[in-house]
Short mmCIF file of C-alpha atoms and ligand atoms in Angstrom, two decimals:
data_model
loop_
_atom_site.label_atom_id
_atom_site.label_comp_id
_atom_site.label_asym_id
_atom_site.label_seq_id
_atom_site.Cartn_x
_atom_site.Cartn_y
_atom_site.Cartn_z
CA MET N 1 -68.16 -86.14 2.95
CA ILE N 2 -67.12 -82.56 2.13
CA VAL N 3 -67.85 -81.38 -1.38
CA VAL N 4 -65.72 -78.45 -2.47
CA ASP N 5 -67.22 -76.32 -5.23
CA ALA N 6 -67.34 -72.54 -4.97
CA CYS N 7 -66.34 -69.99 -7.56
CA ASP N 8 -67.93 -66.72 -6.55
CA GLU N 9 -68.67 -64.72 -3.41
CA TRP N 10 -72.48 -64.66 -3.51
CA SER N 11 -74.18 -67.87 -4.74
CA PRO N 12 -76.21 -69.82 -2.14
CA LEU N 13 -73.83 -71.06 0.53
CA ARG N 14 -73.97 -74.78 1.36
CA GLU N 15 -70.75 -75.59 3.19
CA VAL N 16 -68.33 -73.32 5.00
CA VAL N 17 -65.44 -73.17 7.47
CA VAL N 18 -65.88 -70.76 10.40
CA GLY N 19 -62.63 -69.84 12.16
CA THR N 20 -61.79 -70.23 15.84
CA ALA N 21 -60.32 -67.60 18.16
CA TYR N 22 -58.70 -70.31 20.29
CA GLY N 23 -55.21 -69.38 21.48
CA ALA N 24 -54.99 -66.15 19.44
CA MET N 25 -51.61 -64.41 19.74
CA PHE N 26 -50.42 -61.05 18.42
CA PRO N 27 -48.29 -62.01 15.40
CA ALA N 28 -44.70 -61.04 16.24
CA GLU N 29 -43.67 -60.01 12.74
CA ASP N 30 -40.65 -57.91 11.86
CA PRO N 31 -41.28 -54.26 12.86
CA ARG N 32 -41.02 -53.22 9.22
CA MET N 33 -43.99 -55.46 8.36
CA ILE N 34 -46.01 -54.32 11.39
CA GLU N 35 -45.36 -50.66 10.63
CA ALA N 36 -46.37 -51.12 6.99
CA THR N 37 -49.65 -52.89 7.71
CA MET N 38 -50.90 -52.36 11.27
CA PRO N 39 -52.48 -49.29 12.96
CA ARG N 40 -49.73 -47.17 14.54
CA GLU N 41 -51.38 -46.93 17.97
CA HIS N 42 -51.12 -50.72 18.37
CA TRP N 43 -47.57 -51.40 17.09
CA ALA N 44 -46.26 -52.16 20.59
CA GLU N 45 -48.67 -55.11 20.97
CA PHE N 46 -46.97 -57.14 18.21
CA ARG N 47 -44.24 -58.76 20.31
CA PRO N 48 -43.34 -62.39 20.86
CA GLY N 49 -45.40 -64.43 23.32
CA HIS N 50 -48.10 -61.78 23.68
CA SER N 51 -51.63 -63.14 23.55
CA PHE N 52 -54.72 -61.10 22.76
CA PRO N 53 -56.62 -60.16 25.95
CA SER N 54 -58.51 -63.22 27.13
CA TRP N 55 -61.81 -61.32 27.38
CA ILE N 56 -61.57 -60.51 23.68
CA VAL N 57 -60.61 -64.06 22.69
CA GLU N 58 -63.48 -65.52 24.73
CA ALA N 59 -66.02 -63.05 23.37
CA ALA N 60 -64.74 -63.58 19.82
CA GLU N 61 -65.13 -67.34 20.22
CA GLN N 62 -68.74 -66.83 21.25
CA GLU N 63 -69.36 -64.57 18.25
CA LEU N 64 -67.85 -67.19 15.92
CA GLN N 65 -69.90 -69.95 17.54
CA ALA N 66 -73.06 -67.86 17.08
CA LEU N 67 -72.16 -67.31 13.42
CA ALA N 68 -71.59 -71.06 12.96
CA GLU N 69 -74.97 -71.86 14.53
CA THR N 70 -76.76 -69.24 12.44
CA LEU N 71 -75.19 -70.59 9.25
CA GLU N 72 -76.31 -74.09 10.22
CA SER N 73 -79.83 -72.85 10.87
CA LEU N 74 -79.78 -71.40 7.33
CA GLY N 75 -78.93 -74.83 5.95
CA SER N 76 -75.13 -74.68 5.55
CA VAL N 77 -72.82 -77.45 6.72
CA VAL N 78 -70.26 -75.80 9.01
CA HIS N 79 -66.71 -77.00 9.74
CA ARG N 80 -64.37 -75.61 12.38
CA PRO N 81 -60.56 -75.62 12.42
CA ARG N 82 -58.59 -77.78 14.82
CA ARG N 83 -57.48 -76.02 18.02
CA VAL N 84 -53.73 -75.40 17.82
CA PRO N 85 -51.60 -73.98 20.70
CA TRP N 86 -50.20 -71.05 18.73
CA SER N 87 -48.13 -69.65 21.60
CA GLY N 88 -45.63 -72.52 21.38
CA LEU N 89 -45.33 -72.18 17.60
CA GLY N 90 -44.84 -68.43 17.37
CA GLY N 91 -48.13 -68.40 15.49
CA TYR N 92 -51.15 -66.12 15.23
CA CYS N 93 -54.54 -67.87 15.19
CA ALA N 94 -57.01 -69.84 13.03
CA ALA N 95 -59.72 -67.19 13.23
CA MET N 96 -59.14 -66.08 9.63
CA PRO N 97 -59.29 -69.10 7.31
CA ARG N 98 -59.87 -66.77 4.31
CA ASP N 99 -56.24 -65.65 4.37
CA LEU N 100 -54.62 -69.05 3.87
CA LEU N 101 -56.82 -71.05 1.51
CA LEU N 102 -58.32 -70.11 -1.84
CA VAL N 103 -61.22 -72.26 -3.01
CA MET N 104 -61.72 -72.00 -6.77
CA GLY N 105 -64.22 -74.52 -8.11
CA ASN N 106 -63.14 -77.88 -6.72
CA ARG N 107 -59.57 -76.72 -6.15
CA VAL N 108 -58.21 -75.72 -2.76
CA VAL N 109 -55.05 -73.66 -3.17
CA GLU N 110 -52.64 -73.06 -0.31
CA ALA N 111 -51.29 -69.51 -0.18
CA PRO N 112 -47.51 -69.15 0.39
CA MET N 113 -48.10 -66.53 3.07
CA ALA N 114 -45.47 -63.87 3.65
CA TRP N 115 -45.79 -63.71 7.44
CA ARG N 116 -43.42 -65.95 9.42
CA SER N 117 -46.05 -66.26 12.15
CA ARG N 118 -48.42 -67.91 9.67
CA ARG N 119 -46.10 -70.63 8.39
CA HIS N 120 -47.78 -73.29 10.53
CA GLU N 121 -51.37 -72.19 10.07
CA LEU N 122 -52.21 -75.14 7.82
CA LEU N 123 -52.02 -77.36 10.92
CA ALA N 124 -55.44 -76.05 11.94
CA TYR N 125 -57.01 -77.15 8.66
CA TRP N 126 -55.13 -80.40 8.14
CA PRO N 127 -57.96 -82.75 9.22
CA LEU N 128 -60.36 -80.87 6.94
CA LEU N 129 -57.93 -81.08 4.04
CA GLN N 130 -57.84 -84.86 4.36
CA GLN N 131 -61.62 -84.86 4.02
CA PHE N 132 -61.52 -82.51 1.02
CA ARG N 133 -59.09 -84.79 -0.74
CA GLN N 134 -61.05 -87.94 0.03
CA SER N 135 -64.09 -86.35 -1.58
CA GLY N 136 -62.18 -85.61 -4.80
CA ALA N 137 -61.23 -81.96 -4.33
CA HIS N 138 -57.90 -80.97 -5.85
CA TRP N 139 -55.42 -79.91 -3.19
CA LEU N 140 -52.75 -77.56 -4.52
CA PRO N 141 -50.02 -77.12 -1.89
CA SER N 142 -47.97 -73.95 -2.19
CA ALA N 143 -44.73 -75.90 -2.86
CA VAL N 144 -42.83 -72.76 -1.86
CA ASP N 145 -39.97 -72.77 0.66
CA LEU N 146 -41.63 -70.79 3.45
CA SER N 147 -38.38 -70.58 5.41
CA VAL N 148 -37.24 -67.96 2.92
CA ASP N 149 -38.49 -64.63 4.27
CA PRO N 150 -39.65 -62.34 1.45
CA LEU N 151 -39.16 -59.39 3.79
CA THR N 152 -35.41 -59.84 3.92
CA SER N 153 -34.56 -61.76 0.76
CA GLY N 154 -34.48 -61.05 -2.90
CA PRO N 155 -34.07 -58.03 -5.11
CA SER N 156 -36.43 -55.29 -6.17
CA ARG N 157 -38.25 -54.03 -3.17
CA SER N 158 -40.25 -51.43 -5.05
CA GLY N 159 -40.50 -48.82 -2.33
CA GLN N 160 -44.25 -49.26 -2.40
CA TRP N 161 -44.32 -52.66 -0.68
CA VAL N 162 -42.30 -53.90 2.26
CA ILE N 163 -41.65 -57.39 0.83
CA GLY N 164 -39.37 -58.12 -2.10
CA GLU N 165 -39.35 -60.91 -4.66
CA GLY N 166 -37.13 -63.40 -2.80
CA ARG N 167 -39.83 -66.01 -3.08
CA PRO N 168 -43.46 -66.05 -4.25
CA ALA N 169 -45.84 -64.69 -1.61
CA TRP N 170 -49.58 -64.15 -1.69
CA ASP N 171 -52.41 -64.20 0.82
CA ALA N 172 -55.72 -65.66 -0.36
CA ALA N 173 -57.57 -62.63 1.03
CA ASP N 174 -55.89 -60.44 -1.58
CA PHE N 175 -58.23 -62.10 -4.14
CA LEU N 176 -61.97 -62.21 -4.73
CA ARG N 177 -63.80 -64.71 -6.93
CA LEU N 178 -66.13 -63.43 -9.62
CA GLY N 179 -66.88 -66.67 -11.45
CA PRO N 180 -65.43 -70.06 -12.41
CA ARG N 181 -62.58 -68.47 -14.36
CA THR N 182 -62.23 -65.01 -12.87
CA LEU N 183 -60.43 -63.52 -9.89
CA VAL N 184 -59.65 -59.92 -9.03
CA GLY N 185 -56.69 -59.32 -6.78
CA GLN N 186 -54.07 -56.82 -5.72
CA LEU N 187 -50.40 -56.49 -4.96
CA SER N 188 -49.89 -55.67 -1.29
CA HIS N 189 -47.43 -55.86 1.59
CA VAL N 190 -48.03 -59.65 1.60
CA THR N 191 -48.58 -60.36 -2.12
CA ASN N 192 -45.69 -59.86 -4.55
CA ARG N 193 -45.36 -60.13 -8.32
CA SER N 194 -43.85 -63.59 -8.18
CA GLY N 195 -46.76 -64.55 -5.93
CA ILE N 196 -49.21 -63.46 -8.64
CA ALA N 197 -47.24 -65.54 -11.17
CA HIS N 198 -47.30 -68.49 -8.75
CA LEU N 199 -51.07 -68.24 -8.34
CA ARG N 200 -51.59 -67.96 -12.10
CA THR N 201 -49.49 -71.10 -12.59
CA GLN N 202 -51.45 -72.93 -9.89
CA LEU N 203 -54.80 -72.07 -11.48
CA GLY N 204 -53.72 -72.51 -15.10
CA PRO N 205 -54.29 -70.42 -18.21
CA ASP N 206 -58.10 -70.72 -18.14
CA THR N 207 -58.35 -68.55 -15.05
CA ARG N 208 -58.00 -64.80 -15.36
CA VAL N 209 -56.36 -63.07 -12.40
CA HIS N 210 -57.01 -59.37 -12.91
CA LEU N 211 -55.09 -56.95 -10.68
CA VAL N 212 -56.74 -53.80 -9.38
CA GLN N 213 -54.72 -50.91 -7.93
CA PRO N 214 -56.54 -49.32 -5.02
CA HIS N 215 -54.98 -46.36 -3.25
CA ASP N 216 -54.06 -48.12 -0.03
CA PRO N 217 -50.52 -47.54 1.28
CA HIS N 218 -51.13 -50.16 4.00
CA ALA N 219 -52.66 -52.75 1.65
CA MET N 220 -52.98 -56.23 3.06
CA HIS N 221 -56.10 -58.04 1.80
CA LEU N 222 -58.65 -56.75 -0.71
CA ASP N 223 -61.78 -57.63 1.26
CA ALA N 224 -62.16 -54.29 3.04
CA THR N 225 -61.75 -52.48 -0.30
CA LEU N 226 -64.18 -54.36 -2.56
CA CYS N 227 -67.13 -56.53 -1.57
CA PRO N 228 -69.15 -58.24 -4.33
CA LEU N 229 -72.78 -58.65 -3.20
CA ARG N 230 -74.12 -60.48 -6.23
CA GLU N 231 -73.37 -60.72 -9.93
CA GLY N 232 -73.15 -57.11 -11.13
CA LEU N 233 -73.32 -55.37 -7.73
CA ALA N 234 -70.49 -54.59 -5.31
CA LEU N 235 -69.61 -52.30 -2.44
CA TYR N 236 -66.37 -50.36 -2.74
CA ASN N 237 -64.26 -48.42 -0.28
CA PRO N 238 -64.50 -44.75 -1.36
CA GLU N 239 -61.25 -43.86 0.43
CA ARG N 240 -59.28 -46.40 -1.57
CA LEU N 241 -60.95 -46.81 -4.92
CA ASP N 242 -62.42 -44.71 -7.68
CA PRO N 243 -64.86 -46.88 -9.65
CA ALA N 244 -63.23 -45.55 -12.85
CA GLN N 245 -60.19 -47.65 -11.87
CA LEU N 246 -62.26 -50.77 -12.55
CA ALA N 247 -62.63 -49.95 -16.26
CA GLY N 248 -61.18 -52.85 -18.21
CA SER N 249 -61.53 -55.15 -15.22
CA PRO N 250 -64.01 -58.03 -14.98
CA MET N 251 -66.14 -55.62 -12.88
CA GLU N 252 -66.54 -53.11 -15.69
CA GLY N 253 -70.27 -52.46 -16.06
CA TRP N 254 -71.03 -53.50 -12.47
CA GLU N 255 -73.05 -51.24 -10.25
CA LEU N 256 -70.53 -50.01 -7.67
CA VAL N 257 -71.87 -48.59 -4.45
CA PRO N 258 -69.66 -46.66 -1.99
CA ALA N 259 -69.69 -48.25 1.45
CA PRO N 260 -70.79 -45.83 4.19
CA LEU N 261 -68.18 -44.42 6.58
CA PRO N 262 -67.65 -46.96 9.36
CA GLU N 263 -69.18 -46.29 12.78
CA PRO N 264 -66.55 -45.22 15.31
CA CYS N 265 -65.77 -47.89 17.91
CA ASP N 266 -63.07 -47.72 20.61
CA SER N 267 -63.61 -50.99 22.42
CA PRO N 268 -62.57 -53.61 21.72
CA PRO N 269 -59.71 -51.99 19.77
CA LEU N 270 -59.20 -52.70 16.08
CA TYR N 271 -55.62 -53.86 16.67
CA MET N 272 -55.03 -55.14 13.14
CA THR N 273 -57.32 -53.41 10.65
CA SER N 274 -58.76 -50.11 9.57
CA PRO N 275 -62.37 -49.33 10.54
CA TRP N 276 -63.27 -50.31 6.95
CA VAL N 277 -63.33 -53.89 8.16
CA SER N 278 -67.04 -53.02 8.46
CA MET N 279 -67.43 -53.81 4.73
CA ASN N 280 -65.84 -57.27 5.11
CA LEU N 281 -69.13 -59.13 4.64
CA LEU N 282 -70.21 -62.70 4.09
CA VAL N 283 -72.95 -63.06 1.49
CA VAL N 284 -75.08 -66.13 2.23
CA ASP N 285 -77.09 -66.04 -0.98
CA HIS N 286 -78.25 -63.35 -3.40
CA GLN N 287 -80.36 -61.94 -0.60
CA HIS N 288 -78.89 -62.49 2.86
CA VAL N 289 -75.67 -60.93 4.06
CA PHE N 290 -74.02 -60.86 7.51
CA THR N 291 -73.14 -57.44 8.89
CA GLU N 292 -71.88 -56.27 12.27
CA ALA N 293 -74.88 -55.50 14.48
CA ARG N 294 -73.91 -51.86 15.06
CA ASP N 295 -73.30 -50.95 11.39
CA GLU N 296 -76.79 -49.56 10.88
CA LYS N 297 -76.02 -47.23 7.95
CA LEU N 298 -74.56 -50.16 6.07
CA GLN N 299 -77.63 -52.26 6.85
CA GLU N 300 -79.92 -49.50 5.53
CA LEU N 301 -77.86 -49.26 2.36
CA LEU N 302 -78.07 -53.01 1.80
CA VAL N 303 -81.85 -52.93 2.30
CA SER N 304 -82.10 -50.19 -0.32
CA TYR N 305 -80.42 -52.60 -2.77
CA GLY N 306 -82.98 -55.30 -2.07
CA MET N 307 -80.80 -57.30 0.32
CA THR N 308 -81.62 -58.64 3.77
CA PRO N 309 -78.88 -57.85 6.31
CA MET N 310 -78.31 -60.39 9.06
CA PRO N 311 -76.86 -58.27 11.88
CA MET N 312 -74.70 -60.12 14.41
CA PRO N 313 -72.27 -58.91 17.10
CA PHE N 314 -68.76 -59.38 15.69
CA ARG N 315 -66.63 -56.59 17.21
CA ASN N 316 -64.42 -59.00 19.14
CA VAL N 317 -63.64 -61.06 16.04
CA GLN N 318 -62.85 -57.78 14.28
CA ALA N 319 -60.34 -57.01 17.05
CA LEU N 320 -58.45 -60.16 16.00
CA GLY N 321 -58.01 -58.89 12.45
CA GLY N 322 -61.05 -59.40 10.26
CA SER N 323 -64.78 -59.63 9.98
CA PHE N 324 -67.28 -62.04 8.38
CA HIS N 325 -65.42 -62.57 5.10
CA CYS N 326 -62.03 -63.08 6.73
CA ALA N 327 -63.37 -65.38 9.45
CA THR N 328 -64.98 -67.82 7.01
CA LEU N 329 -64.02 -69.89 3.99
CA ASP N 330 -66.84 -70.93 1.73
CA LEU N 331 -66.31 -74.46 0.44
CA ARG N 332 -69.49 -74.99 -1.54
CA ARG N 333 -71.90 -72.61 -3.14
CA ASP N 334 -74.78 -73.76 -5.27
CA ARG N 335 -73.86 -73.39 -8.93
CA ARG N 336 -77.12 -74.28 -10.64
CA ARG N 337 -79.05 -71.61 -8.81
CA THR N 338 -76.33 -69.10 -9.62
CA GLU N 339 -76.72 -69.65 -13.32
CA ALA N 340 -80.51 -69.63 -13.12
CA SER N 341 -80.72 -66.47 -11.05
CA SER N 342 -77.70 -64.43 -12.08
CA SER N 343 -79.56 -62.49 -14.77
CA ALA N 344 -82.34 -61.62 -12.29
CA GLY N 345 -79.68 -60.59 -9.76
CA SER N 346 -77.96 -58.20 -12.12
CA THR N 347 -81.09 -56.24 -13.04
CA SER N 348 -82.55 -55.62 -9.59
CA GLY N 349 -81.47 -52.97 -7.08
O1 LIG W 1 -58.27 -53.05 4.96
O2 LIG W 1 -58.24 -52.68 7.04
C1 LIG W 1 -59.12 -55.69 6.48
C2 LIG W 1 -59.01 -57.15 6.09
C3 LIG W 1 -58.12 -57.96 6.92
N1 LIG W 1 -58.06 -59.33 6.52
C4 LIG W 1 -58.14 -53.43 6.10
C5 LIG W 1 -57.87 -54.91 6.31
#
């Protein structure tokens, strides 16, 4: 039986989904979307029926399998998505469960994703969803007509973002959980204002969804911009955010540490992200945190804040569009220990 109960990014992890690279395809989105969000040197890859190089997909699958086994050895129950043949569906992959589903307490919320290529992604998680529901989790389907394309419909494209307001759109990775009633999030090329309103309605008036405004003209997902490490301590992306911008946010008063410049890496290519994907971390508990094996400056920084980095090779997963945070979805984190240890966590470092 799967128990769903997680409301922050750092409490001890007990149960988690680890994505699969199986069948990963370049998402063939409208060129306007690709040009707004993807690195220029790779735009030509995003065409219909084009799979990621098989050597990358195979290596990424091994990296994900190693992550799953390591999480199990640390005591977490690990679930994997179903293998879906994305090529026949015009889809992308199920390597990044963080983008589609938002777990908030015992609620699992489906994001009405903006990308056409991601309309069928729930198929990969369907068997898991049945188990969530049987165990009493609240499943909140998006109930949005995903055949309406927010890229081409609706008024008020702001100039800043490529999508308009034709229907609500948000990606779950544009939000981070800071507690049972608190999210921070951002508007982006895949999250619009009606999407924020939709999410607020889904979660109800008890949950605060605070928007931050990083400087990120290509914004799509907040988890390479801010990375909470424990209550009161977070990494931030110094190219995108000035900590002063978090005044008045639920992170006011937090210790905010600039993430080190990412290590250069040419192969495999980062087709879908900036090099700042290096700060897309998975915190296992208040102490342990997964980092890419080659990000040594980041590991040293984490050690200096009293954390224990768990370096693992993950470059091939990163080539598919995300790192440890993107490629996982925490289902259950231990609440009691959070409450007991959160005051200790906020004073150390
Ligand atoms: O900011 O380069 C990283 C996260 C993708 N899910 C970025 C995107």
